[in-house]
mmCIF file of C-alpha atoms in Angstrom:
data_model
loop_
_atom_site.group_PDB
_atom_site.id
_atom_site.type_symbol
_atom_site.label_atom_id
_atom_site.label_comp_id
_atom_site.label_asym_id
_atom_site.label_seq_id
_atom_site.Cartn_x
_atom_site.Cartn_y
_atom_site.Cartn_z
ATOM 1 C CA UNK A 1 20.463 63.773 4.165
ATOM 2 C CA UNK A 2 24.118 63.650 1.852
ATOM 3 C CA UNK A 3 25.971 62.908 4.830
ATOM 4 C CA UNK A 4 25.820 59.184 5.955
ATOM 5 C CA UNK A 5 27.701 58.238 8.504
ATOM 6 C CA UNK A 6 29.831 55.606 9.038
ATOM 7 C CA UNK A 7 28.317 51.832 9.636
ATOM 8 C CA UNK A 8 24.985 53.358 8.193
ATOM 9 C CA UNK A 9 23.827 52.420 4.545
ATOM 10 C CA UNK A 10 22.178 49.814 3.791
ATOM 11 C CA UNK A 11 22.258 48.387 6.603
ATOM 12 C CA UNK A 12 19.591 51.037 8.082
ATOM 13 C CA UNK A 13 17.278 51.821 5.216
ATOM 14 C CA UNK A 14 16.064 48.647 5.523
ATOM 15 C CA UNK A 15 16.168 47.672 9.139
ATOM 16 C CA UNK A 16 16.742 44.343 10.903
ATOM 17 C CA UNK A 17 12.448 43.916 11.856
ATOM 18 C CA UNK A 18 11.638 43.928 8.424
ATOM 19 C CA UNK A 19 13.393 40.469 7.200
ATOM 20 C CA UNK A 20 10.758 38.723 9.871
ATOM 21 C CA UNK A 21 7.724 39.866 7.997
ATOM 22 C CA UNK A 22 6.955 36.754 5.672
ATOM 23 C CA UNK A 23 4.663 38.572 3.081
ATOM 24 C CA UNK A 24 8.607 39.576 2.222
ATOM 25 C CA UNK A 25 9.787 36.305 2.085
ATOM 26 C CA UNK A 26 10.162 34.333 -0.374
ATOM 27 C CA UNK A 27 12.170 31.917 -1.614
ATOM 28 C CA UNK A 28 13.786 32.199 -5.333
ATOM 29 C CA UNK A 29 15.250 30.876 -7.718
ATOM 30 C CA UNK A 30 17.974 31.866 -8.198
ATOM 31 C CA UNK A 31 18.451 31.770 -12.350
ATOM 32 C CA UNK A 32 15.362 35.255 -11.897
ATOM 33 C CA UNK A 33 17.791 37.507 -9.937
ATOM 34 C CA UNK A 34 20.327 39.957 -11.382
ATOM 35 C CA UNK A 35 23.109 41.741 -9.793
ATOM 36 C CA UNK A 36 21.233 45.293 -9.226
ATOM 37 C CA UNK A 37 22.982 48.035 -11.745
ATOM 38 C CA UNK A 38 23.487 50.451 -8.712
ATOM 39 C CA UNK A 39 25.703 47.811 -8.425
ATOM 40 C CA UNK A 40 29.306 49.381 -7.589
ATOM 41 C CA UNK A 41 31.631 46.398 -7.527
ATOM 42 C CA UNK A 42 32.892 45.157 -11.331
ATOM 43 C CA UNK A 43 34.904 41.923 -9.645
ATOM 44 C CA UNK A 44 35.048 40.003 -6.621
ATOM 45 C CA UNK A 45 37.257 37.352 -5.051
ATOM 46 C CA UNK A 46 37.273 34.613 -6.212
ATOM 47 C CA UNK A 47 38.750 32.361 -3.088
ATOM 48 C CA UNK A 48 36.676 33.946 -1.007
ATOM 49 C CA UNK A 49 33.542 33.099 -3.149
ATOM 50 C CA UNK A 50 34.525 29.448 -2.911
ATOM 51 C CA UNK A 51 35.092 29.556 0.117
ATOM 52 C CA UNK A 52 31.620 30.734 1.104
ATOM 53 C CA UNK A 53 30.208 28.758 -0.526
ATOM 54 C CA UNK A 54 31.453 25.743 1.043
ATOM 55 C CA UNK A 55 30.191 27.348 4.259
ATOM 56 C CA UNK A 56 26.549 27.604 2.859
ATOM 57 C CA UNK A 57 26.518 23.885 1.496
ATOM 58 C CA UNK A 58 27.561 22.737 4.947
ATOM 59 C CA UNK A 59 24.930 25.178 7.485
ATOM 60 C CA UNK A 60 23.098 26.598 3.581
ATOM 61 C CA UNK A 61 21.691 30.453 3.947
ATOM 62 C CA UNK A 62 22.037 31.572 6.920
ATOM 63 C CA UNK A 63 20.595 35.704 6.156
ATOM 64 C CA UNK A 64 17.857 36.319 3.420
ATOM 65 C CA UNK A 65 19.387 37.794 0.225
ATOM 66 C CA UNK A 66 17.693 42.643 -0.229
ATOM 67 C CA UNK A 67 15.923 41.882 -4.019
ATOM 68 C CA UNK A 68 13.837 44.561 -5.881
ATOM 69 C CA UNK A 69 11.327 43.700 -8.445
ATOM 70 C CA UNK A 70 13.072 44.689 -12.580
ATOM 71 C CA UNK A 71 9.991 46.952 -12.829
ATOM 72 C CA UNK A 72 10.582 46.726 -17.178
ATOM 73 C CA UNK A 73 11.419 42.711 -16.966
ATOM 74 C CA UNK A 74 8.262 40.061 -14.701
ATOM 75 C CA UNK A 75 9.464 37.847 -12.006
ATOM 76 C CA UNK A 76 12.820 39.067 -12.898
ATOM 77 C CA UNK A 77 14.438 40.906 -8.566
ATOM 78 C CA UNK A 78 17.605 42.987 -8.549
ATOM 79 C CA UNK A 79 20.075 42.730 -6.057
ATOM 80 C CA UNK A 80 19.947 44.811 -2.773
ATOM 81 C CA UNK A 81 21.860 42.926 -0.492
ATOM 82 C CA UNK A 82 23.615 40.122 -0.664
ATOM 83 C CA UNK A 83 24.890 39.859 -3.772
ATOM 84 C CA UNK A 84 27.718 38.040 -2.688
ATOM 85 C CA UNK A 85 26.012 35.156 -1.491
ATOM 86 C CA UNK A 86 24.240 34.950 -4.325
ATOM 87 C CA UNK A 87 27.316 34.065 -6.007
ATOM 88 C CA UNK A 88 28.523 31.645 -3.654
ATOM 89 C CA UNK A 89 25.256 29.684 -4.139
ATOM 90 C CA UNK A 90 25.605 29.429 -8.327
ATOM 91 C CA UNK A 91 29.204 27.824 -7.436
ATOM 92 C CA UNK A 92 27.143 25.632 -4.519
ATOM 93 C CA UNK A 93 24.280 24.334 -7.813
ATOM 94 C CA UNK A 94 21.934 25.613 -5.159
ATOM 95 C CA UNK A 95 18.785 27.148 -7.014
ATOM 96 C CA UNK A 96 17.036 27.933 -5.337
ATOM 97 C CA UNK A 97 18.316 31.293 -2.716
ATOM 98 C CA UNK A 98 15.697 32.892 0.444
ATOM 99 C CA UNK A 99 15.046 35.873 0.529
ATOM 100 C CA UNK A 100 12.782 39.605 1.290
ATOM 101 C CA UNK A 101 11.334 41.131 -1.258
ATOM 102 C CA UNK A 102 12.033 45.471 -0.946
ATOM 103 C CA UNK A 103 9.413 46.604 -3.196
ATOM 104 C CA UNK A 104 9.014 49.429 -1.187
ATOM 105 C CA UNK A 105 12.247 51.513 -1.654
ATOM 106 C CA UNK A 106 12.837 53.839 -3.881
ATOM 107 C CA UNK A 107 15.717 52.544 -6.044
ATOM 108 C CA UNK A 108 17.238 56.008 -6.218
ATOM 109 C CA UNK A 109 18.078 56.109 -3.044
ATOM 110 C CA UNK A 110 19.303 51.921 -3.042
ATOM 111 C CA UNK A 111 21.377 53.070 -5.218
ATOM 112 C CA UNK A 112 22.866 55.757 -3.720
ATOM 113 C CA UNK A 113 23.065 53.396 0.170
ATOM 114 C CA UNK A 114 24.598 51.435 -2.170
ATOM 115 C CA UNK A 115 27.500 53.043 -3.382
ATOM 116 C CA UNK A 116 28.060 54.693 -0.051
ATOM 117 C CA UNK A 117 27.635 51.177 2.170
ATOM 118 C CA UNK A 118 30.779 49.811 -0.818
ATOM 119 C CA UNK A 119 32.454 52.972 -0.573
ATOM 120 C CA UNK A 120 32.387 52.298 3.400
ATOM 121 C CA UNK A 121 33.283 48.726 3.531
ATOM 122 C CA UNK A 122 36.679 49.348 1.077
ATOM 123 C CA UNK A 123 34.981 46.627 -1.177
ATOM 124 C CA UNK A 124 35.630 47.861 -3.981
ATOM 125 C CA UNK A 125 39.445 48.487 -6.483
ATOM 126 C CA UNK A 126 40.745 50.917 -7.172
ATOM 127 C CA UNK A 127 38.619 52.317 -9.816
ATOM 128 C CA UNK A 128 35.081 51.643 -9.080
ATOM 129 C CA UNK A 129 36.298 53.629 -5.921
ATOM 130 C CA UNK A 130 36.557 55.800 -7.685
ATOM 131 C CA UNK A 131 34.023 55.662 -10.456
ATOM 132 C CA UNK A 132 31.423 54.908 -7.559
ATOM 133 C CA UNK A 133 32.185 59.083 -6.199
ATOM 134 C CA UNK A 134 32.108 60.211 -10.192
ATOM 135 C CA UNK A 135 28.052 58.917 -9.619
ATOM 136 C CA UNK A 136 27.819 60.217 -6.906
ATOM 137 C CA UNK A 137 28.771 63.499 -7.645
ATOM 138 C CA UNK A 138 27.116 63.213 -10.877
ATOM 139 C CA UNK A 139 24.012 60.863 -10.654
ATOM 140 C CA UNK A 140 23.318 61.970 -6.407
ATOM 141 C CA UNK A 141 24.607 65.568 -6.897
ATOM 142 C CA UNK A 142 27.518 64.868 -3.726
ATOM 143 C CA UNK A 143 29.680 67.501 -2.908
ATOM 144 C CA UNK A 144 33.170 65.784 -2.591
ATOM 145 C CA UNK A 145 32.465 67.856 1.068
ATOM 146 C CA UNK A 146 29.877 65.387 1.088
ATOM 147 C CA UNK A 147 31.225 62.022 0.199
ATOM 148 C CA UNK A 148 34.371 63.127 2.335
ATOM 149 C CA UNK A 149 31.763 62.617 4.926
ATOM 150 C CA UNK A 150 30.156 59.975 4.156
ATOM 151 C CA UNK A 151 33.258 57.790 3.664
ATOM 152 C CA UNK A 152 35.565 59.282 6.757
ATOM 153 C CA UNK A 153 37.987 59.821 3.953
ATOM 154 C CA UNK A 154 39.475 62.992 3.673
ATOM 155 C CA UNK A 155 38.726 65.689 0.141
ATOM 156 C CA UNK A 156 41.284 65.053 -1.082
ATOM 157 C CA UNK A 157 42.402 62.078 -1.154
ATOM 158 C CA UNK A 158 38.501 61.759 -3.218
ATOM 159 C CA UNK A 159 39.499 64.419 -5.187
ATOM 160 C CA UNK A 160 43.329 62.478 -6.564
ATOM 161 C CA UNK A 161 41.529 58.974 -6.647
ATOM 162 C CA UNK A 162 39.134 60.553 -8.907
ATOM 163 C CA UNK A 163 41.256 61.724 -11.367
ATOM 164 C CA UNK A 164 42.677 58.530 -11.972
ATOM 165 C CA UNK A 165 39.567 57.956 -14.166
ATOM 166 C CA UNK A 166 40.894 60.226 -16.702
ATOM 167 C CA UNK A 167 44.140 56.748 -16.903
ATOM 168 C CA UNK A 168 44.611 55.324 -20.364
ATOM 169 C CA UNK A 169 42.735 52.164 -20.922
ATOM 170 C CA UNK A 170 46.697 50.020 -20.032
ATOM 171 C CA UNK A 171 46.667 51.962 -17.429
ATOM 172 C CA UNK A 172 44.098 51.207 -15.331
ATOM 173 C CA UNK A 173 43.771 47.667 -15.822
ATOM 174 C CA UNK A 174 47.654 47.625 -14.932
ATOM 175 C CA UNK A 175 46.326 48.979 -11.778
ATOM 176 C CA UNK A 176 43.472 46.883 -11.598
ATOM 177 C CA UNK A 177 46.592 43.912 -11.948
ATOM 178 C CA UNK A 178 47.559 45.454 -9.149
ATOM 179 C CA UNK A 179 50.727 45.684 -11.290
ATOM 180 C CA UNK A 180 51.328 48.731 -10.442
ATOM 181 C CA UNK A 181 50.661 51.669 -7.568
ATOM 182 C CA UNK A 182 48.334 53.766 -7.098
ATOM 183 C CA UNK A 183 52.088 55.878 -6.098
ATOM 184 C CA UNK A 184 53.524 54.445 -9.406
ATOM 185 C CA UNK A 185 50.798 55.269 -11.790
ATOM 186 C CA UNK A 186 49.681 58.652 -9.905
ATOM 187 C CA UNK A 187 52.538 60.904 -10.917
ATOM 188 C CA UNK A 188 51.264 59.514 -15.068
ATOM 189 C CA UNK A 189 47.806 61.613 -14.513
ATOM 190 C CA UNK A 190 46.970 63.828 -17.293
ATOM 191 C CA UNK A 191 50.247 62.845 -19.592
ATOM 192 C CA UNK A 192 48.772 62.635 -23.516
ATOM 193 C CA UNK A 193 51.906 59.382 -23.545
ATOM 194 C CA UNK A 194 51.334 57.094 -20.220
ATOM 195 C CA UNK A 195 51.075 54.267 -22.256
ATOM 196 C CA UNK A 196 55.230 55.241 -23.020
ATOM 197 C CA UNK A 197 55.906 55.789 -19.836
ATOM 198 C CA UNK A 198 54.669 52.615 -18.097
ATOM 199 C CA UNK A 199 56.315 50.314 -20.378
ATOM 200 C CA UNK A 200 59.313 52.110 -18.455
ATOM 201 C CA UNK A 201 58.163 51.995 -15.183
ATOM 202 C CA UNK A 202 58.113 47.347 -15.481
ATOM 203 C CA UNK A 203 61.127 47.670 -17.397
ATOM 204 C CA UNK A 204 62.708 49.107 -15.176
ATOM 205 C CA UNK A 205 60.944 48.249 -11.902
ATOM 206 C CA UNK A 206 60.783 51.780 -11.174
ATOM 207 C CA UNK A 207 59.339 53.393 -6.894
ATOM 208 C CA UNK A 208 56.999 56.082 -6.441
ATOM 209 C CA UNK A 209 59.903 58.482 -6.256
ATOM 210 C CA UNK A 210 61.888 57.210 -9.454
ATOM 211 C CA UNK A 211 58.193 57.997 -11.321
ATOM 212 C CA UNK A 212 57.709 61.479 -10.334
ATOM 213 C CA UNK A 213 61.121 61.591 -11.096
ATOM 214 C CA UNK A 214 61.473 60.236 -14.845
ATOM 215 C CA UNK A 215 58.304 62.772 -15.176
ATOM 216 C CA UNK A 216 59.712 65.706 -13.743
ATOM 217 C CA UNK A 217 63.284 65.487 -16.310
ATOM 218 C CA UNK A 218 61.222 64.549 -19.559
ATOM 219 C CA UNK A 219 58.706 67.230 -19.339
ATOM 220 C CA UNK A 220 61.469 70.296 -18.484
ATOM 221 C CA UNK A 221 64.140 68.056 -21.408
ATOM 222 C CA UNK A 222 60.843 68.609 -24.200
ATOM 223 C CA UNK A 223 61.861 72.839 -23.613
ATOM 224 C CA UNK A 224 65.481 72.096 -23.525
ATOM 225 C CA UNK A 225 67.671 72.136 -26.454
ATOM 226 C CA UNK A 226 70.102 69.962 -26.852
ATOM 227 C CA UNK A 227 73.667 71.774 -27.393
ATOM 228 C CA UNK A 228 74.489 70.989 -30.879
ATOM 229 C CA UNK A 229 77.088 69.063 -32.582
ATOM 230 C CA UNK A 230 80.260 70.840 -34.769
ATOM 231 C CA UNK A 231 79.521 69.342 -37.887
ATOM 232 C CA UNK A 232 75.606 69.922 -36.846
ATOM 233 C CA UNK A 233 76.634 73.208 -37.061
ATOM 234 C CA UNK A 234 78.866 73.428 -40.074
ATOM 235 C CA UNK A 235 76.234 72.084 -42.699
ATOM 236 C CA UNK A 236 74.064 74.538 -41.025
ATOM 237 C CA UNK A 237 76.561 76.874 -42.218
ATOM 238 C CA UNK A 238 77.583 75.068 -45.954
ATOM 239 C CA UNK A 239 73.528 74.723 -46.996
ATOM 240 C CA UNK A 240 72.739 78.929 -45.401
ATOM 241 C CA UNK A 241 75.762 79.702 -47.771
ATOM 242 C CA UNK A 242 75.128 77.601 -50.388
ATOM 243 C CA UNK A 243 70.287 78.347 -50.671
ATOM 244 C CA UNK A 244 70.808 82.112 -48.883
ATOM 245 C CA UNK A 245 68.368 80.964 -46.867
ATOM 246 C CA UNK A 246 68.689 80.808 -43.220
ATOM 247 C CA UNK A 247 68.831 77.058 -42.316
ATOM 248 C CA UNK A 248 68.446 75.505 -39.086
ATOM 249 C CA UNK A 249 68.369 72.230 -38.192
ATOM 250 C CA UNK A 250 66.509 69.681 -35.971
ATOM 251 C CA UNK A 251 68.180 66.736 -34.950
#
């Protein structure tokens, strides 16, 4: 069922009793563990990781991470759940981490639910979230309505976010660095000269409403010819008389 309810995702798939099964519970060296290729989240807050690392140094790891064996490389594992804990252990210089190996779970199902869970928890930046939606549509045959029900967000919100993927690399970077908001960047979607607008928005510190007005005016002015000066009109007439041709000057 594609329309996974809020609060489900990986937790409902893994269950609570599975972590207590001794045959699946192991201490795994952290260097043998890699982020899951299905993980939509690429950036992690450094301050949060440092805080979690300090907590792990004091109290240890209370809840094991969930892993799946890499089918192609022996003794290597992909993270299903718990990447923050794994990263924090590296900061804490802990060499082994308690883990539950779940090779019984279908990889596609893990990827699908991992995407949904990350989106539900709002752990992703706008571009990662948009890429997550795009992946659900492309790889798992979700519709925008399916996604809307699964993550509890409106269809229009999802559609608008996916459109961010058509932005230039520079526009995406400004968004990721929080130099510009989605509201400021949204009016630029679909334009060819996006990067030129970015300089103006940042230099003049334009609001989202001012950006909309800027785009509207520029778009209109493309089709409205400026009134020619008297000098240009006289020059056109003179050249036409000399050459015998109908001369028009666009300056």
